[in-house]
């Protein structure tokens, strides 16, 4: 748990996740580490994740995660290599660090152009929820700008970067509260417990208590970022209720209203409304030739809902699709990550049962009565667009600020 990091330290924690495995350790070169991971493991990764408590959206935890999947007889090798990466990585290799920063920046630039709706939605969320601004610091435009700042004067920044990485590594190795999750047989679980009891991870001064991540929301209500693209990615987000009825409403808005207005009539390649467990409501468009028209469509959703006429069979079809998505059965790795999230968010089984029950019981009248929530969403929500300069400038009155993100 790294929730006590200062906001400006969070991007360094993300950079650490990128570097582990690409820097040498005291025992292996980077090339040898690649061979070790490919030979013995199905998956091994390090990343940051953030969890908002189910019953209190102000309580947010930021986590540094290491995970691995492997065959049973490779369990000890997996734990040993994870420990080696965390404790024995050698940071004094400036050229490797510079190269990984450059690669990360380039990957994000490709993402802005090919998957800009995700970045626009994430940026919008940073204006209205703590989880959103945390994600923005390690996976959004703020992180991209952070990487660019490091590269502008890398020679001068290098010693400071390494010092920051070592400081965060020390926290992870010694004092940060630690949670472990294991999926496997009872026999291997007993072995896992034995191995962890002897591990450096457990021989430390770790506290059992964690604090809540603290950060300031981004100011403003609307912003646009110009990128070298013929199309745009629009997002509109805000906080709202997460329930069975609203989950179903998001599906209906996506496949009825937005599909017709944004995709069929507007020409976008895709569109959706997501109702998330953390209370975030987000509408977005994908590879959209419009900006102004799409934003007007997002804000006008409540008027459409007031006049919605849905046959019982059509409503039933929407419910079937919504339940299939809500109760989808993923492969083991994805299922374990989902169950870990339930645990860390303190999302109880009865909560999920309540969502399912509300979804199945929702009536047309109950759904139409949600128009007031959509009116509030339109009035208080935050807009963000990544896209084409001409389309953004045509909609300049929609935005508090327009920034050239990429030339």
Tab-separated table of C-alpha atoms in Angstrom:
chain	number	residue	atom	x	y	z
A	1	UNK	CA	0.000	0.000	0.000
A	2	UNK	CA	1.499	3.326	-1.093
A	3	UNK	CA	-1.452	5.567	-0.272
A	4	UNK	CA	0.777	7.828	1.820
A	5	UNK	CA	2.798	8.931	-1.214
A	6	UNK	CA	2.614	12.614	-2.051
A	7	UNK	CA	0.838	13.247	-5.389
A	8	UNK	CA	4.097	14.329	-7.036
A	9	UNK	CA	5.713	11.013	-6.020
A	10	UNK	CA	3.061	8.821	-7.667
A	11	UNK	CA	4.492	9.039	-11.226
A	12	UNK	CA	7.870	7.875	-9.893
A	13	UNK	CA	6.150	4.805	-8.430
A	14	UNK	CA	4.671	4.126	-11.872
A	15	UNK	CA	8.090	4.569	-13.469
A	16	UNK	CA	9.461	2.003	-11.013
A	17	UNK	CA	6.906	-0.558	-12.234
A	18	UNK	CA	8.058	0.081	-15.804
A	19	UNK	CA	11.738	-0.365	-14.982
A	20	UNK	CA	11.598	-3.546	-12.880
A	21	UNK	CA	12.651	-6.393	-15.128
A	22	UNK	CA	14.388	-4.128	-17.649
A	23	UNK	CA	17.148	-3.037	-15.291
A	24	UNK	CA	19.729	-5.616	-14.156
A	25	UNK	CA	19.703	-7.115	-10.682
A	26	UNK	CA	22.658	-8.206	-8.590
A	27	UNK	CA	22.133	-11.741	-9.943
A	28	UNK	CA	20.933	-11.325	-13.540
A	29	UNK	CA	21.418	-9.131	-16.586
A	30	UNK	CA	18.294	-7.745	-18.326
A	31	UNK	CA	18.702	-10.384	-21.042
A	32	UNK	CA	18.864	-13.177	-18.466
A	33	UNK	CA	15.744	-11.827	-16.737
A	34	UNK	CA	13.821	-12.047	-20.014
A	35	UNK	CA	14.875	-15.693	-20.391
A	36	UNK	CA	13.928	-16.481	-16.785
A	37	UNK	CA	10.454	-14.951	-17.119
A	38	UNK	CA	9.712	-16.570	-20.480
A	39	UNK	CA	11.019	-19.978	-19.444
A	40	UNK	CA	9.293	-20.401	-16.096
A	41	UNK	CA	6.209	-18.191	-15.942
A	42	UNK	CA	3.010	-17.555	-17.838
A	43	UNK	CA	2.776	-13.957	-16.681
A	44	UNK	CA	4.758	-11.665	-14.443
A	45	UNK	CA	4.036	-7.985	-14.044
A	46	UNK	CA	4.273	-4.920	-11.844
A	47	UNK	CA	1.802	-2.042	-11.995
A	48	UNK	CA	-0.127	0.497	-9.926
A	49	UNK	CA	-3.812	0.126	-9.085
A	50	UNK	CA	-6.249	2.254	-7.116
A	51	UNK	CA	-9.291	1.073	-5.148
A	52	UNK	CA	-12.217	3.157	-3.903
A	53	UNK	CA	-14.078	1.669	-0.949
A	54	UNK	CA	-17.563	0.509	-1.883
A	55	UNK	CA	-19.253	2.309	1.004
A	56	UNK	CA	-17.241	5.543	0.976
A	57	UNK	CA	-15.934	7.150	-2.201
A	58	UNK	CA	-13.641	9.426	-0.211
A	59	UNK	CA	-11.657	6.405	1.017
A	60	UNK	CA	-9.171	5.522	-1.702
A	61	UNK	CA	-6.118	3.244	-1.539
A	62	UNK	CA	-3.212	3.325	-3.983
A	63	UNK	CA	-1.456	-0.012	-4.454
A	64	UNK	CA	1.833	-1.144	-5.951
A	65	UNK	CA	1.112	-4.610	-7.361
A	66	UNK	CA	3.372	-7.499	-8.326
A	67	UNK	CA	1.666	-10.561	-9.755
A	68	UNK	CA	2.729	-13.807	-11.366
A	69	UNK	CA	1.088	-16.903	-12.828
A	70	UNK	CA	3.020	-20.143	-13.154
A	71	UNK	CA	2.835	-23.921	-13.067
A	72	UNK	CA	2.669	-25.327	-9.541
A	73	UNK	CA	6.181	-26.728	-9.509
A	74	UNK	CA	7.605	-23.273	-10.399
A	75	UNK	CA	6.061	-21.510	-7.395
A	76	UNK	CA	9.330	-21.132	-5.491
A	77	UNK	CA	11.112	-19.802	-8.581
A	78	UNK	CA	8.330	-17.253	-9.063
A	79	UNK	CA	8.495	-15.933	-5.513
A	80	UNK	CA	12.283	-15.806	-5.578
A	81	UNK	CA	12.340	-13.806	-8.816
A	82	UNK	CA	9.696	-11.366	-7.588
A	83	UNK	CA	11.752	-10.797	-4.458
A	84	UNK	CA	14.907	-10.369	-6.525
A	85	UNK	CA	13.303	-7.733	-8.750
A	86	UNK	CA	12.095	-5.747	-5.775
A	87	UNK	CA	15.142	-5.981	-3.514
A	88	UNK	CA	18.090	-6.434	-5.884
A	89	UNK	CA	17.388	-4.261	-8.952
A	90	UNK	CA	20.346	-1.992	-9.713
A	91	UNK	CA	19.182	1.497	-10.687
A	92	UNK	CA	22.513	3.040	-11.716
A	93	UNK	CA	21.992	2.559	-15.457
A	94	UNK	CA	20.926	5.953	-16.840
A	95	UNK	CA	20.750	4.884	-20.485
A	96	UNK	CA	18.312	2.064	-19.732
A	97	UNK	CA	16.158	4.450	-17.693
A	98	UNK	CA	16.201	7.054	-20.472
A	99	UNK	CA	15.268	4.436	-23.085
A	100	UNK	CA	12.323	3.129	-21.040
A	101	UNK	CA	11.043	6.677	-20.461
A	102	UNK	CA	11.248	7.357	-24.192
A	103	UNK	CA	9.471	4.090	-24.998
A	104	UNK	CA	6.735	4.805	-22.449
A	105	UNK	CA	6.182	8.295	-23.864
A	106	UNK	CA	5.972	6.978	-27.419
A	107	UNK	CA	3.530	4.247	-26.371
A	108	UNK	CA	1.277	6.855	-24.774
A	109	UNK	CA	1.395	8.984	-27.932
A	110	UNK	CA	0.245	5.976	-29.939
A	111	UNK	CA	-2.489	5.435	-27.348
A	112	UNK	CA	-3.735	9.013	-27.622
A	113	UNK	CA	-4.254	8.532	-31.365
A	114	UNK	CA	-5.662	4.992	-31.315
A	115	UNK	CA	-7.454	4.821	-27.949
A	116	UNK	CA	-8.062	8.441	-27.017
A	117	UNK	CA	-11.496	7.751	-25.511
A	118	UNK	CA	-9.857	5.984	-22.552
A	119	UNK	CA	-7.540	8.917	-21.895
A	120	UNK	CA	-10.362	11.456	-22.307
A	121	UNK	CA	-12.598	9.530	-19.877
A	122	UNK	CA	-9.774	9.196	-17.368
A	123	UNK	CA	-8.898	12.876	-17.593
A	124	UNK	CA	-12.537	13.869	-17.065
A	125	UNK	CA	-12.710	11.667	-13.941
A	126	UNK	CA	-9.688	13.478	-12.479
A	127	UNK	CA	-11.924	16.543	-12.106
A	128	UNK	CA	-14.559	14.899	-9.900
A	129	UNK	CA	-13.143	11.911	-7.984
A	130	UNK	CA	-9.960	11.080	-6.066
A	131	UNK	CA	-9.553	7.741	-7.832
A	132	UNK	CA	-9.642	9.595	-11.130
A	133	UNK	CA	-6.873	12.031	-10.255
A	134	UNK	CA	-4.716	9.191	-8.882
A	135	UNK	CA	-5.066	7.280	-12.175
A	136	UNK	CA	-4.345	10.449	-14.121
A	137	UNK	CA	-1.038	10.829	-12.260
A	138	UNK	CA	0.190	7.354	-13.207
A	139	UNK	CA	-1.651	6.531	-16.415
A	140	UNK	CA	-2.992	9.705	-17.993
A	141	UNK	CA	-2.031	13.016	-19.549
A	142	UNK	CA	-0.356	14.164	-16.317
A	143	UNK	CA	1.931	11.122	-16.480
A	144	UNK	CA	2.699	11.811	-20.138
A	145	UNK	CA	3.670	15.387	-19.267
A	146	UNK	CA	5.767	14.063	-16.376
A	147	UNK	CA	7.716	11.796	-18.762
A	148	UNK	CA	8.266	14.684	-21.155
A	149	UNK	CA	9.594	16.826	-18.325
A	150	UNK	CA	12.114	14.146	-17.319
A	151	UNK	CA	13.411	13.887	-20.878
A	152	UNK	CA	13.789	17.641	-21.409
A	153	UNK	CA	16.926	17.702	-19.270
A	154	UNK	CA	17.594	14.058	-18.508
A	155	UNK	CA	21.280	14.498	-17.676
A	156	UNK	CA	20.448	16.969	-14.922
A	157	UNK	CA	17.421	14.962	-13.732
A	158	UNK	CA	19.015	11.522	-13.731
A	159	UNK	CA	20.498	11.509	-10.220
A	160	UNK	CA	17.232	12.830	-8.769
A	161	UNK	CA	15.201	10.187	-10.641
A	162	UNK	CA	17.351	7.357	-9.271
A	163	UNK	CA	17.133	8.777	-5.751
A	164	UNK	CA	13.312	8.917	-5.990
A	165	UNK	CA	13.148	5.335	-7.275
A	166	UNK	CA	15.335	4.058	-4.433
A	167	UNK	CA	13.226	5.889	-1.857
A	168	UNK	CA	10.018	4.294	-3.122
A	169	UNK	CA	11.702	0.876	-3.353
A	170	UNK	CA	12.745	1.213	0.299
A	171	UNK	CA	9.139	1.892	1.294
A	172	UNK	CA	7.937	-1.152	-0.649
A	173	UNK	CA	10.608	-3.411	0.837
A	174	UNK	CA	10.376	-2.343	4.456
A	175	UNK	CA	7.392	-0.391	5.742
A	176	UNK	CA	4.415	-0.380	3.341
A	177	UNK	CA	1.389	-2.436	4.492
A	178	UNK	CA	1.292	-5.667	2.501
A	179	UNK	CA	-1.550	-7.914	1.290
A	180	UNK	CA	-0.935	-11.229	-0.465
A	181	UNK	CA	-3.381	-13.143	-2.650
A	182	UNK	CA	-2.880	-16.779	-3.647
A	183	UNK	CA	-4.866	-18.944	-6.060
A	184	UNK	CA	-4.040	-22.640	-6.306
A	185	UNK	CA	-4.414	-25.968	-4.533
A	186	UNK	CA	-4.432	-26.444	-0.746
A	187	UNK	CA	-1.110	-28.268	-0.997
A	188	UNK	CA	0.574	-25.417	-2.866
A	189	UNK	CA	-1.012	-22.858	-0.525
A	190	UNK	CA	0.739	-24.541	2.402
A	191	UNK	CA	4.006	-24.305	0.464
A	192	UNK	CA	3.278	-20.648	-0.325
A	193	UNK	CA	2.763	-19.878	3.378
A	194	UNK	CA	6.029	-21.610	4.262
A	195	UNK	CA	7.968	-19.757	1.562
A	196	UNK	CA	6.521	-16.385	2.525
A	197	UNK	CA	7.344	-16.904	6.194
A	198	UNK	CA	10.995	-17.140	5.165
A	199	UNK	CA	10.788	-14.245	2.718
A	200	UNK	CA	12.351	-10.814	3.157
A	201	UNK	CA	8.922	-9.405	2.307
A	202	UNK	CA	7.647	-10.561	5.694
A	203	UNK	CA	10.812	-9.828	7.687
A	204	UNK	CA	10.309	-6.085	7.872
A	205	UNK	CA	8.795	-3.252	9.888
A	206	UNK	CA	5.518	-3.274	7.993
A	207	UNK	CA	2.501	-1.597	9.508
A	208	UNK	CA	-0.892	-3.258	9.372
A	209	UNK	CA	-2.599	0.097	8.980
A	210	UNK	CA	-2.919	2.118	5.804
A	211	UNK	CA	-4.006	5.687	5.227
A	212	UNK	CA	-6.263	7.061	2.510
A	213	UNK	CA	-4.696	8.547	-0.582
A	214	UNK	CA	-4.948	12.352	-0.556
A	215	UNK	CA	-4.939	14.559	-3.635
A	216	UNK	CA	-6.586	17.648	-5.070
A	217	UNK	CA	-9.030	17.322	-7.949
A	218	UNK	CA	-8.075	19.010	-11.194
A	219	UNK	CA	-9.648	22.463	-11.613
A	220	UNK	CA	-12.108	23.435	-14.345
A	221	UNK	CA	-15.061	21.736	-16.000
A	222	UNK	CA	-14.028	21.230	-19.628
A	223	UNK	CA	-10.823	20.947	-21.601
A	224	UNK	CA	-9.627	19.800	-24.997
A	225	UNK	CA	-6.272	18.423	-26.130
A	226	UNK	CA	-5.170	18.716	-29.739
A	227	UNK	CA	-3.452	15.647	-31.202
A	228	UNK	CA	-2.393	14.822	-34.795
A	229	UNK	CA	-5.557	12.935	-35.736
A	230	UNK	CA	-8.305	13.194	-38.340
A	231	UNK	CA	-10.850	12.051	-35.736
A	232	UNK	CA	-11.613	12.919	-32.128
A	233	UNK	CA	-12.397	11.184	-28.862
A	234	UNK	CA	-14.989	12.879	-26.649
A	235	UNK	CA	-15.840	12.086	-23.020
A	236	UNK	CA	-18.282	13.504	-20.502
A	237	UNK	CA	-18.163	12.294	-16.911
A	238	UNK	CA	-19.509	12.889	-13.438
A	239	UNK	CA	-20.382	11.083	-10.239
A	240	UNK	CA	-23.687	9.303	-9.740
A	241	UNK	CA	-25.448	6.388	-8.115
A	242	UNK	CA	-24.257	2.849	-8.765
A	243	UNK	CA	-27.236	0.510	-8.618
A	244	UNK	CA	-28.915	-2.191	-10.661
A	245	UNK	CA	-31.242	0.356	-12.228
A	246	UNK	CA	-28.446	2.748	-13.238
A	247	UNK	CA	-26.286	-0.116	-14.521
A	248	UNK	CA	-29.156	-1.156	-16.789
A	249	UNK	CA	-29.777	2.466	-17.773
A	250	UNK	CA	-26.179	2.770	-18.944
A	251	UNK	CA	-26.675	-0.196	-21.265
A	252	UNK	CA	-29.891	1.250	-22.708
A	253	UNK	CA	-28.345	4.699	-23.226
A	254	UNK	CA	-25.356	3.058	-24.956
A	255	UNK	CA	-27.246	0.811	-27.350
A	256	UNK	CA	-30.305	2.947	-28.019
A	257	UNK	CA	-29.672	6.685	-27.707
A	258	UNK	CA	-25.892	7.002	-28.197
A	259	UNK	CA	-25.744	4.293	-30.853
A	260	UNK	CA	-28.350	6.158	-32.907
A	261	UNK	CA	-27.161	9.733	-32.338
A	262	UNK	CA	-23.377	9.394	-32.112
A	263	UNK	CA	-22.640	6.330	-34.225
A	264	UNK	CA	-25.398	5.944	-36.815
A	265	UNK	CA	-26.145	9.644	-37.376
A	266	UNK	CA	-22.868	11.176	-36.230
A	267	UNK	CA	-20.494	8.740	-37.904
A	268	UNK	CA	-18.351	7.778	-34.893
A	269	UNK	CA	-16.868	4.283	-34.871
A	270	UNK	CA	-18.089	3.664	-31.316
A	271	UNK	CA	-19.815	5.138	-28.265
A	272	UNK	CA	-20.889	4.076	-24.791
A	273	UNK	CA	-22.132	5.063	-21.356
A	274	UNK	CA	-20.365	3.344	-18.456
A	275	UNK	CA	-21.819	3.167	-14.927
A	276	UNK	CA	-18.928	2.076	-12.707
A	277	UNK	CA	-18.814	0.623	-9.160
A	278	UNK	CA	-16.759	3.609	-7.970
A	279	UNK	CA	-19.707	5.900	-8.769
A	280	UNK	CA	-18.275	7.315	-11.982
A	281	UNK	CA	-20.678	7.868	-14.899
A	282	UNK	CA	-18.948	8.341	-18.247
A	283	UNK	CA	-20.178	8.844	-21.801
A	284	UNK	CA	-17.589	8.594	-24.552
A	285	UNK	CA	-17.162	8.390	-28.307
A	286	UNK	CA	-14.515	6.580	-30.344
A	287	UNK	CA	-12.973	7.840	-33.596
A	288	UNK	CA	-15.593	10.553	-33.819
A	289	UNK	CA	-15.719	13.039	-36.745
A	290	UNK	CA	-17.631	15.473	-34.509
A	291	UNK	CA	-16.940	17.297	-31.268
A	292	UNK	CA	-19.553	19.981	-30.677
A	293	UNK	CA	-22.459	17.845	-31.875
A	294	UNK	CA	-21.364	14.917	-29.727
A	295	UNK	CA	-21.037	17.040	-26.589
A	296	UNK	CA	-24.540	18.421	-27.183
A	297	UNK	CA	-25.819	14.864	-27.578
A	298	UNK	CA	-24.267	13.826	-24.267
A	299	UNK	CA	-25.888	16.739	-22.443
A	300	UNK	CA	-29.294	16.126	-24.018
A	301	UNK	CA	-29.649	12.527	-22.796
A	302	UNK	CA	-32.192	13.433	-20.097
A	303	UNK	CA	-34.629	14.823	-22.684
A	304	UNK	CA	-34.422	11.580	-24.637
A	305	UNK	CA	-35.065	9.540	-21.488
A	306	UNK	CA	-38.214	11.511	-20.644
A	307	UNK	CA	-39.852	10.317	-23.845
A	308	UNK	CA	-38.421	6.785	-23.895
A	309	UNK	CA	-40.916	4.133	-24.950
A	310	UNK	CA	-39.683	0.585	-24.486
A	311	UNK	CA	-41.649	-2.598	-25.041
A	312	UNK	CA	-41.491	-5.265	-22.334
A	313	UNK	CA	-39.655	-7.704	-24.604
A	314	UNK	CA	-37.107	-5.056	-25.549
A	315	UNK	CA	-36.541	-4.212	-21.881
A	316	UNK	CA	-36.135	-7.913	-21.118
A	317	UNK	CA	-33.514	-8.194	-23.872
A	318	UNK	CA	-31.588	-5.310	-22.349
A	319	UNK	CA	-31.737	-7.013	-18.938
A	320	UNK	CA	-30.447	-10.289	-20.363
A	321	UNK	CA	-27.505	-8.500	-21.965
A	322	UNK	CA	-26.783	-6.508	-18.803
A	323	UNK	CA	-26.813	-9.597	-16.563
A	324	UNK	CA	-24.609	-11.492	-19.012
A	325	UNK	CA	-22.048	-8.714	-18.776
A	326	UNK	CA	-22.374	-8.233	-15.010
A	327	UNK	CA	-22.018	-11.972	-14.277
A	328	UNK	CA	-19.596	-12.824	-17.073
A	329	UNK	CA	-17.254	-15.705	-16.292
A	330	UNK	CA	-13.686	-14.706	-17.216
A	331	UNK	CA	-10.616	-16.881	-17.329
A	332	UNK	CA	-8.888	-17.634	-14.035
A	333	UNK	CA	-6.376	-14.766	-14.088
A	334	UNK	CA	-9.058	-12.141	-14.768
A	335	UNK	CA	-11.409	-13.718	-12.230
A	336	UNK	CA	-8.723	-13.615	-9.531
A	337	UNK	CA	-8.030	-9.934	-10.237
A	338	UNK	CA	-11.761	-9.230	-10.015
A	339	UNK	CA	-12.026	-11.041	-6.673
A	340	UNK	CA	-8.964	-9.201	-5.371
A	341	UNK	CA	-10.689	-5.936	-6.312
A	342	UNK	CA	-13.847	-6.962	-4.431
A	343	UNK	CA	-11.724	-7.683	-1.350
A	344	UNK	CA	-9.724	-4.466	-1.515
A	345	UNK	CA	-12.813	-2.357	-2.241
A	346	UNK	CA	-14.687	-4.160	0.568
A	347	UNK	CA	-17.496	-4.945	-1.858
A	348	UNK	CA	-19.650	-7.538	-0.107
A	349	UNK	CA	-21.504	-10.393	-1.881
A	350	UNK	CA	-24.812	-8.938	-0.702
A	351	UNK	CA	-23.913	-5.696	-2.470
A	352	UNK	CA	-23.515	-7.508	-5.777
A	353	UNK	CA	-26.697	-9.460	-5.126
A	354	UNK	CA	-28.488	-6.145	-4.576
A	355	UNK	CA	-27.189	-4.792	-7.893
A	356	UNK	CA	-28.410	-7.892	-9.701
A	357	UNK	CA	-31.806	-7.766	-7.993
A	358	UNK	CA	-32.281	-4.081	-8.821
A	359	UNK	CA	-31.312	-4.709	-12.429
A	360	UNK	CA	-33.834	-7.531	-12.846
A	361	UNK	CA	-36.678	-5.682	-11.111
A	362	UNK	CA	-36.214	-2.345	-12.911
A	363	UNK	CA	-39.347	-1.133	-14.687
A	364	UNK	CA	-39.718	1.267	-17.576
A	365	UNK	CA	-41.193	3.885	-15.242
A	366	UNK	CA	-38.287	3.585	-12.772
A	367	UNK	CA	-35.805	4.026	-15.591
A	368	UNK	CA	-37.594	7.060	-17.034
A	369	UNK	CA	-37.622	8.658	-13.575
A	370	UNK	CA	-33.834	8.720	-13.719
A	371	UNK	CA	-34.012	11.684	-16.099
A	372	UNK	CA	-33.454	14.038	-13.162
A	373	UNK	CA	-30.160	12.304	-12.357
A	374	UNK	CA	-29.132	12.766	-15.986
A	375	UNK	CA	-30.087	16.447	-15.821
A	376	UNK	CA	-27.776	16.870	-12.826
A	377	UNK	CA	-25.112	14.888	-14.665
A	378	UNK	CA	-25.362	17.275	-17.635
A	379	UNK	CA	-25.192	20.364	-15.421
A	380	UNK	CA	-22.352	19.276	-13.129
A	381	UNK	CA	-20.329	16.924	-15.319
A	382	UNK	CA	-16.883	17.413	-16.837
A	383	UNK	CA	-16.010	17.332	-20.534
A	384	UNK	CA	-12.723	16.279	-22.109
A	385	UNK	CA	-11.800	15.797	-25.765
A	386	UNK	CA	-8.657	14.511	-27.452
A	387	UNK	CA	-8.691	15.075	-31.168
A	388	UNK	CA	-8.545	17.004	-34.373
A	389	UNK	CA	-7.507	20.664	-34.169
A	390	UNK	CA	-10.161	21.938	-36.584
A	391	UNK	CA	-13.048	20.145	-34.865
A	392	UNK	CA	-11.878	21.297	-31.426
A	393	UNK	CA	-11.467	24.907	-32.497
A	394	UNK	CA	-14.967	24.856	-34.001
A	395	UNK	CA	-16.250	23.889	-30.539
A	396	UNK	CA	-13.988	26.298	-28.636
A	397	UNK	CA	-16.924	27.736	-26.659
A	398	UNK	CA	-17.406	24.284	-25.077
A	399	UNK	CA	-14.048	24.359	-23.284
A	400	UNK	CA	-12.359	26.262	-20.457
A	401	UNK	CA	-8.999	25.620	-22.094
A	402	UNK	CA	-7.523	24.093	-25.221
A	403	UNK	CA	-4.015	22.584	-25.062
A	404	UNK	CA	-1.788	21.287	-27.845
A	405	UNK	CA	-0.794	17.891	-26.457
A	406	UNK	CA	1.015	16.585	-29.547
A	407	UNK	CA	2.001	18.309	-32.773
